[in-house]
Amino acid sequence: MALRTVTRKLGNKFFPLLSSTSHLHSHATSFGFKEVKEEEKAEMVGNVFSNVASNYDLMNDLMSAGLHRLWKDRLVSKLNPFPGMKHLDVAGGTGDVAFRILESINRVKQRGIKRDFEDILEAETKIYVCDINPNMLNVGKQRALQKGFMEDGSLVWVEGNAESLSFQNDTMDGYTIAFGIRNVTHIEKVLSEAHRVLKRGGRFLCLELSHVGIPIFKELYDLYSFSVIPSMGEMVAGDRESYQYLVESIRRFPTQEKFASMIADAGFQKVEYENLVGGVVAIHSGVKI
Amino acid sequence: MGRISKEVMGGAGKSLWEVLVCPLSKNPLRYCDETKTLISDAIAVSFPIKNGIPCLVPQDGKILQEEQDANDANSSAMNQGRSS
């Protein structure tokens, strides 16, 4: 299988310093239902997203029957974006969440909701989009140019790893990660980095495919996941394996309750979650106090 | 106007480098005009900027020491040549 033959980057071998996240303890992690070495997961996930980047949004529309748009809207409405905010969107390379945040901020401005020193704040709205995959970032940057979002300099694209972010401590008002945390190697590190970069009072929000508990609906959802989605991936994106990985990785991800306790363990307060469509997706949130 | 220079920098602007830190040491990054890279002086590693996007995945970094080592190796080889 192509995904299994992935070899470690040479860089890891020669510069252990540069791969600090992977060599500390090299036990097995999951890649869908497969057990793989920790240091291999990032690259295998990288291949999945390089393969699907160009069809990513189309496939999201097809698989979720367009619902992913509503889920992302819900995520952003929970965030309550405001003019002048500093926000970090992680794993959002194609810009879906970032554009919604900007649109929401523009609507706030149009409604004429005045805030103190609004002019000063407006000039400083910054939405940082951080993704580990350059292909996804390039897709996002192109879309931003087409949509005219690049003109005021409030969108900033950065290639980076959620487990070792390149942003200063206590700098962000908000942090979002949509359909991303399931794909990382160490969830705990991502949460601790999110906590580090947020200001006190800053909000952590995570949108992720989660677990369905309702009996009959669960069986239907499983049937759809394992029978329909991989075939759809093959027909539309010409890539069955990436979508097989997708449905497997959803089942491996911690349950809503378990993930909420991990967020609390990272130091967040007021941790809560909301199930959408019976738990097909969940939005977890926490505040750094 | 500030806006023009921001556009030239591909929406990034100079202030960007002030917000970003080295993903490993979390110390400030310095923009090197000559190499068009971001340098983490604390650990002597440089990170590239591709297509206007800073690449700050730890594995993207290159250790600056290498060049220095290569020069040292050359000079010590020369010294050995002299003494024999």
Coordinates of C-alpha atoms in Angstrom, one line a residue, chain A residues 191 210-211 253-265 271-275 279 282-284:
Chain A
L191 CA -4.0 21.6 23.5
S210 CA -17.2 12.8 16.9
H211 CA -19.2 9.9 18.2
F253 CA -10.7 9.8 18.1
P254 CA -11.6 10.2 21.9
T255 CA -15.3 10.4 22.8
Q256 CA -16.8 13.8 23.6
E257 CA -16.4 13.3 27.4
K258 CA -12.9 12.0 27.1
F259 CA -11.8 14.9 24.8
A260 CA -13.5 17.4 27.2
S261 CA -11.4 16.1 30.1
M262 CA -8.2 16.3 28.0
I263 CA -9.0 20.0 27.3
A264 CA -9.5 20.6 31.0
D265 CA -6.2 18.8 31.7
V271 CA -14.9 23.3 29.3
E272 CA -18.1 22.3 27.5
Y273 CA -19.2 20.7 24.3
E274 CA -22.2 20.8 22.0
N275 CA -23.2 17.8 19.8
G279 CA -22.7 13.7 17.7
A282 CA -19.1 18.2 18.3
I283 CA -17.9 21.6 19.2
H284 CA -15.7 21.7 22.3

